[in-house]
Amino acid sequence: MAKPIPKMGSRKNGRIGSRKHTRKIPKGVIHVQASFNNTIVTVTDVQGRVISWSSAGTCGFKGTRRGTPFAAQTAAGSAIRTVTDQGMQRAEVMIKGPGLGRDAALRAIRRSGILLNFIRDVTPMPHNGCRSPKKRRV
Amino acid sequence: MAMLHRALIPACPFPHPFPAARVRVIVSPMPVLRGKTTVVDSRIRCMANPRRVQMVAKQIRRELSHMLLTDKVLQYAVLPEASLGADRYLSSLTTITDVQVSADLQVVKVFVSVFGDERGKQVAIAGLKSKAKYVRTQLGKRVKLRLTPEIRFIEDDSFEKGSRVIAILDKIKNDESQDKEKVDSSAHEEEEDDDDDDWDGEDPDQGIIYVE
């Protein structure tokens, strides 16, 4: 989702990338991508511009422990801690993928005190498009 | 490493063309931690390799999660309002947390955790249990096993219990830190009221009972 950020002022003021994010956002969207081996939690604003993100891997878990629900919970907590300081009160949650992170991250978000508006499931579903990988044989 | 010869055991109920599914006949008295066939009361019981049991469990978990995400029948069973079109804004979220397969690959226990209020949970679990036969058929088509196992859905509330315990612990920690701040300065009473409002404000929205 690459919507251009409106440039404030001219280029004399320096590059946009070095601008500090001091905007206060009362409402945001939390994306949780929960695969079997990892969970990534991204907090964006309503239009989709990323504010902060965290994942089970960046929280210090490695290997098989990244897929556990406890890791998902710490990732969600870490992502939200950055954002509650900026004053976010309400959020919408978008969940993608199977995996234990779905449940655990949702419960962690609920516990942190942020009001959940909606819970949506946005797992990408092809209308019979690309050929999926072959079935594993057991 | 004795290969099973068909002439040796006349009444083995599991013919196996695949070389990977080797049924071992134990000749030596030493116990070997591998798949074995034991003759018990003139019946033959075949146990699979424990590593293979784990692989089958993982595969079943993948398939069941995929089915829960994509299959329309299962989604309508779990979340009845999806049939009316409200499938993008969910009231409850079902997740498969664990799959346990018995050693002979005949019984599969699927632990399901539901996020949502009490009614949503009951609806989801009842819907899944009513679709157990359908799930077994679908699983038989997707996972090629000799005998498709019987599927039992069990509700898993360990997530919720753990979440409540952590919430209580957090509350205690907050109270302790706020007591400390109170000792330091007395200008923090507003924060306590805000916290109480947050706790109370969530209950009518979500309907989950917090132990306060």
Coordinates of C-alpha atoms in Angstrom, one line a residue:
Chain A
M1 CA 0.0 0.0 0.0
A2 CA 2.2 2.8 -1.2
K3 CA 0.2 6.0 -0.8
P4 CA 2.6 8.9 -1.1
I5 CA 3.0 11.0 2.0
P6 CA 2.2 14.6 1.2
K7 CA 5.5 16.6 1.2
M8 CA 5.4 19.4 3.7
G9 CA 7.6 22.2 2.6
S10 CA 10.3 22.0 0.0
R11 CA 13.4 19.8 -0.1
K12 CA 15.5 22.5 1.6
N13 CA 14.1 21.3 4.9
G14 CA 15.8 18.0 4.6
R15 CA 14.8 14.5 3.7
I16 CA 11.3 13.3 4.6
G17 CA 12.7 10.1 6.0
S18 CA 14.5 11.8 8.9
R19 CA 11.3 13.5 10.1
K20 CA 10.4 12.3 13.6
H21 CA 7.0 10.7 13.9
T22 CA 5.3 12.8 16.6
R23 CA 1.8 12.6 15.2
K24 CA -0.8 11.4 17.6
I25 CA -3.1 8.8 16.2
P26 CA -6.1 7.8 18.2
K27 CA -7.2 5.1 15.9
G28 CA -5.1 2.6 14.1
V29 CA -5.0 -0.8 12.4
I30 CA -3.1 -3.8 13.8
H31 CA -2.1 -6.4 11.3
V32 CA -1.2 -9.8 12.6
Q33 CA 0.4 -12.2 10.2
A34 CA 0.4 -15.6 11.9
S35 CA 2.2 -18.4 10.1
F36 CA 3.0 -21.7 11.6
N37 CA 6.6 -20.7 12.3
N38 CA 6.4 -17.1 13.2
T39 CA 4.1 -14.2 14.0
I40 CA 4.6 -10.6 12.8
V41 CA 2.6 -7.8 14.3
T42 CA 2.5 -4.5 12.4
V43 CA 0.7 -1.4 13.7
T44 CA -0.3 1.1 11.0
D45 CA -2.7 4.0 10.8
V46 CA -6.0 3.8 9.1
Q47 CA -4.6 4.4 5.6
G48 CA -1.9 1.7 6.0
R49 CA 1.2 3.6 6.7
V50 CA 3.3 1.6 9.2
I51 CA 3.9 3.1 12.6
S52 CA 5.8 0.2 14.3
W53 CA 6.2 -3.5 13.9
S54 CA 7.4 -6.4 15.9
S55 CA 7.8 -10.1 15.4
A56 CA 8.5 -13.1 17.4
G57 CA 12.0 -13.3 15.9
T58 CA 12.8 -9.7 16.9
C59 CA 11.7 -10.4 20.4
G60 CA 14.5 -12.7 20.9
F61 CA 13.0 -16.1 20.1
K62 CA 14.8 -18.3 17.7
G63 CA 13.9 -21.4 15.7
T64 CA 10.9 -23.4 16.7
R65 CA 10.0 -21.2 19.6
R66 CA 9.0 -18.3 17.3
G67 CA 5.9 -20.2 16.4
T68 CA 4.6 -20.6 20.0
P69 CA 1.7 -18.6 21.3
F70 CA 3.8 -17.1 24.0
A71 CA 6.1 -15.6 21.4
A72 CA 3.1 -14.2 19.6
Q73 CA 2.0 -12.6 22.8
T74 CA 5.3 -10.9 23.5
A75 CA 5.5 -9.7 19.9
A76 CA 2.0 -8.1 20.2
G77 CA 2.9 -6.6 23.5
S78 CA 6.1 -5.1 22.2
A79 CA 4.4 -3.6 19.2
I80 CA 1.6 -2.1 21.2
R81 CA 3.8 -0.6 23.9
T82 CA 5.4 1.7 21.3
V83 CA 2.0 2.8 20.2
T84 CA 0.1 3.3 23.4
D85 CA 2.7 5.9 24.3
Q86 CA 1.6 7.8 21.2
G87 CA -2.0 7.7 22.4
M88 CA -3.8 5.1 20.4
Q89 CA -7.0 4.0 22.0
R90 CA -9.0 2.2 19.4
A91 CA -7.8 -0.3 16.9
E92 CA -9.0 -2.6 14.2
V93 CA -7.3 -6.0 13.9
M94 CA -6.6 -7.7 10.6
I95 CA -5.5 -11.3 11.0
K96 CA -3.7 -13.2 8.2
G97 CA -2.8 -16.8 8.1
P98 CA -3.3 -20.0 10.2
G99 CA -1.1 -20.4 13.2
L100 CA -1.2 -20.0 16.9
G101 CA -0.4 -16.4 16.8
R102 CA -3.9 -15.5 15.8
D103 CA -5.4 -16.3 19.1
A104 CA -2.5 -15.4 21.3
A105 CA -1.9 -12.0 19.7
L106 CA -5.6 -11.1 19.9
R107 CA -5.7 -11.9 23.6
A108 CA -2.6 -9.9 24.2
I109 CA -4.1 -6.9 22.4
R110 CA -7.2 -7.1 24.4
R111 CA -5.3 -7.3 27.6
S112 CA -3.2 -4.2 26.8
G113 CA -6.2 -2.0 27.1
I114 CA -6.7 -1.0 23.5
L115 CA -10.3 -1.1 22.4
L116 CA -10.9 -3.5 19.6
N117 CA -13.4 -2.2 17.0
F118 CA -13.4 -5.0 14.5
I119 CA -11.7 -8.2 13.9
R120 CA -11.2 -9.0 10.3
D121 CA -9.7 -12.0 8.6
V122 CA -7.7 -11.0 5.6
T123 CA -6.0 -14.3 4.7
P124 CA -5.3 -14.1 0.9
M125 CA -7.6 -16.3 -0.9
P126 CA -7.1 -16.9 -4.6
H127 CA -10.1 -17.1 -6.9
N128 CA -8.4 -20.2 -8.2
G129 CA -5.2 -18.5 -9.4
C130 CA -1.7 -19.8 -9.1
R131 CA -1.0 -23.5 -8.7
S132 CA -0.3 -24.4 -5.1
P133 CA 2.8 -26.4 -4.1
K134 CA 2.5 -30.1 -4.3
K135 CA 1.0 -32.0 -1.3
R136 CA 3.4 -33.4 1.2
R137 CA 3.4 -37.1 1.5
V138 CA 3.4 -38.7 4.9
Chain B
M1 CA 15.9 -54.9 9.7
A2 CA 13.5 -57.7 8.8
M3 CA 11.3 -56.8 5.9
L4 CA 7.8 -58.0 6.1
H5 CA 7.1 -60.8 3.6
R6 CA 3.5 -61.3 2.7
A7 CA 3.7 -65.0 2.9
L8 CA 4.8 -64.9 6.5
I9 CA 1.9 -63.2 8.1
P10 CA -1.3 -64.3 6.5
A11 CA -3.9 -62.1 8.1
C12 CA -2.2 -58.7 8.2
P13 CA -5.1 -56.2 7.7
F14 CA -2.9 -53.5 6.3
P15 CA -1.4 -54.2 2.9
H16 CA 1.3 -51.7 2.3
P17 CA 2.7 -51.1 -1.1
F18 CA 4.9 -48.1 0.0
P19 CA 8.3 -49.0 1.2
A20 CA 8.3 -46.2 3.7
A21 CA 5.6 -47.9 5.8
R22 CA 7.7 -50.8 6.8
V23 CA 6.2 -53.0 9.5
R24 CA 8.9 -54.6 11.5
V25 CA 8.6 -58.1 13.0
I26 CA 10.7 -58.2 16.2
V27 CA 12.7 -61.3 16.4
S28 CA 15.1 -60.4 19.2
P29 CA 13.9 -59.9 22.7
M30 CA 15.6 -56.5 22.9
P31 CA 13.1 -53.6 22.9
V32 CA 13.7 -51.3 20.0
L33 CA 12.1 -47.8 19.9
R34 CA 10.8 -48.2 16.4
G35 CA 7.5 -49.2 14.8
K36 CA 6.6 -52.8 15.7
T37 CA 4.0 -55.4 15.2
T38 CA 2.9 -57.3 18.2
V39 CA 0.6 -60.3 18.3
V40 CA -1.8 -59.9 21.1
D41 CA -4.5 -62.4 21.8
S42 CA -4.2 -63.7 18.2
R43 CA -4.9 -60.2 16.9
I44 CA -2.2 -58.2 15.1
R45 CA -1.8 -54.6 16.2
C46 CA 0.4 -52.4 14.1
M47 CA 2.1 -49.4 15.7
A48 CA 3.6 -46.7 13.6
N49 CA 7.0 -45.1 14.0
P50 CA 6.7 -42.3 16.6
R51 CA 8.5 -40.0 14.2
R52 CA 5.9 -40.7 11.6
V53 CA 3.1 -40.1 14.1
Q54 CA 4.5 -36.6 14.6
M55 CA 4.7 -36.0 10.9
V56 CA 1.2 -37.1 10.4
A57 CA 0.0 -34.9 13.2
K58 CA 1.7 -31.9 11.7
Q59 CA 0.3 -32.6 8.3
I60 CA -3.2 -33.0 9.7
R61 CA -2.8 -29.8 11.6
R62 CA -1.8 -28.0 8.4
E63 CA -4.7 -29.4 6.4
L64 CA -7.3 -28.7 9.1
S65 CA -6.1 -25.1 9.5
H66 CA -6.3 -24.6 5.8
M67 CA -9.8 -26.1 5.7
L68 CA -10.9 -23.9 8.5
L69 CA -9.7 -20.9 6.5
T70 CA -11.0 -21.7 3.1
D71 CA -13.8 -24.3 3.3
K72 CA -17.2 -22.7 3.2
V73 CA -19.0 -25.5 4.9
L74 CA -16.8 -25.4 7.9
Q75 CA -16.9 -21.6 8.1
Y76 CA -20.6 -21.6 8.1
A77 CA -20.6 -24.3 10.8
V78 CA -18.3 -22.3 13.1
L79 CA -19.7 -18.8 12.4
P80 CA -23.3 -19.0 11.2
E81 CA -23.5 -15.3 10.3
A82 CA -20.9 -15.9 7.6
S83 CA -23.7 -17.4 5.5
L84 CA -25.4 -14.1 5.6
G85 CA -22.4 -12.3 4.3
A86 CA -20.8 -11.0 7.5
D87 CA -17.6 -13.0 7.0
R88 CA -15.1 -10.2 7.0
Y89 CA -16.1 -8.7 10.3
L90 CA -15.9 -11.5 12.7
S91 CA -17.5 -11.9 16.1
S92 CA -15.4 -15.0 17.0
L93 CA -12.2 -16.5 15.8
T94 CA -11.5 -20.2 15.8
T95 CA -8.0 -21.5 15.9
I96 CA -6.7 -25.1 16.0
T97 CA -4.1 -25.1 18.7
D98 CA -3.0 -28.7 18.9
V99 CA -3.5 -32.0 17.1
Q100 CA -2.7 -35.3 18.9
V101 CA -2.6 -38.5 17.0
S102 CA -2.8 -41.9 18.7
A103 CA 0.1 -44.2 18.1
D104 CA -1.7 -46.4 15.6
L105 CA -3.0 -43.4 13.6
Q106 CA -6.6 -44.2 14.2
V107 CA -7.8 -41.5 16.5
V108 CA -7.0 -37.8 16.2
K109 CA -7.8 -35.3 19.0
V110 CA -8.0 -31.7 17.7
F111 CA -7.8 -29.0 20.3
V112 CA -9.7 -25.9 19.3
S113 CA -9.6 -22.5 20.9
V114 CA -12.2 -19.9 20.2
F115 CA -11.8 -16.2 20.8
G116 CA -15.0 -14.4 21.5
D117 CA -17.9 -14.4 23.9
E118 CA -19.5 -17.4 25.6
R119 CA -22.2 -17.8 23.1
G120 CA -19.9 -17.6 20.1
K121 CA -17.7 -20.3 21.7
Q122 CA -20.6 -22.7 22.2
V123 CA -21.8 -22.1 18.7
A124 CA -18.4 -22.7 17.3
I125 CA -17.7 -25.9 19.2
A126 CA -21.1 -27.3 18.5
G127 CA -20.8 -26.5 14.8
L128 CA -17.4 -28.2 14.6
K129 CA -18.6 -31.3 16.4
S130 CA -21.6 -31.6 14.1
K131 CA -19.3 -31.5 11.1
A132 CA -16.9 -34.2 12.3
K133 CA -17.8 -36.7 9.7
Y134 CA -17.6 -34.2 6.9
V135 CA -14.1 -33.2 8.2
R136 CA -13.1 -36.8 8.2
T137 CA -14.1 -37.2 4.6
Q138 CA -12.3 -34.1 3.5
L139 CA -9.2 -35.1 5.4
G140 CA -9.3 -38.5 3.7
K141 CA -9.2 -36.8 0.4
R142 CA -6.3 -34.5 1.3
V143 CA -4.0 -36.7 3.4
K144 CA -3.3 -40.0 1.9
L145 CA -3.3 -42.5 4.7
R146 CA -4.3 -46.1 4.7
L147 CA -7.1 -45.6 7.2
T148 CA -8.4 -42.1 7.7
P149 CA -8.5 -41.5 11.5
E150 CA -11.5 -40.7 13.5
I151 CA -11.6 -37.0 14.5
R152 CA -12.6 -35.7 17.8
F153 CA -12.8 -31.9 18.5
I154 CA -12.0 -30.9 22.0
E155 CA -12.3 -27.4 23.3
D156 CA -9.0 -25.9 24.5
D157 CA -9.4 -23.2 27.1
S158 CA -5.8 -23.1 28.2
F159 CA -5.3 -19.9 26.2
E160 CA -8.0 -18.1 28.0
K161 CA -7.0 -19.3 31.4
G162 CA -3.4 -18.2 30.7
S163 CA -4.6 -14.9 29.4
R164 CA -6.7 -14.3 32.6
V165 CA -3.8 -15.2 34.8
I166 CA -1.5 -12.8 33.0
A167 CA -4.1 -10.1 33.2
I168 CA -4.4 -10.5 36.9
L169 CA -0.6 -10.5 37.3
D170 CA -0.4 -7.3 35.2
K171 CA -3.1 -5.7 37.3
I172 CA -1.2 -6.6 40.5
K173 CA 2.0 -5.2 39.0
N174 CA 0.2 -2.0 38.0
D175 CA -1.3 -1.6 41.4
E176 CA 2.0 -2.1 43.0
S177 CA 3.8 0.4 40.8
Q178 CA 1.0 2.9 41.3
D179 CA 1.3 2.5 45.1
K180 CA 4.9 3.2 44.8
E181 CA 4.2 6.3 42.7
K182 CA 1.6 7.4 45.2
V183 CA 4.2 7.3 47.9
D184 CA 6.5 9.4 45.7
S185 CA 3.9 12.0 44.7
S186 CA 0.2 12.3 45.1
A187 CA -0.6 13.6 41.6
H188 CA -1.2 10.3 40.0
E189 CA -4.8 9.6 41.1
E190 CA -6.2 10.5 37.8
E191 CA -4.3 7.6 36.1
E192 CA -5.9 5.1 38.4
D193 CA -9.4 6.3 37.6
D194 CA -8.6 6.0 33.9
D195 CA -7.4 2.5 34.3
D196 CA -10.5 1.5 36.2
D197 CA -12.6 3.0 33.4
D198 CA -10.7 1.1 30.8
W199 CA -11.3 -2.2 32.7
D200 CA -15.0 -1.4 33.1
G201 CA -15.4 -0.1 29.6
E202 CA -14.3 -3.3 28.0
D203 CA -16.7 -5.6 29.7
P204 CA -20.0 -4.6 28.0
D205 CA -18.2 -4.5 24.7
Q206 CA -16.6 -7.9 24.9
G207 CA -18.6 -9.7 27.5
I208 CA -15.6 -11.6 29.0
I209 CA -15.6 -11.7 32.7
Y210 CA -12.4 -10.4 34.3
V211 CA -11.7 -11.3 37.8
E212 CA -11.3 -8.0 39.5

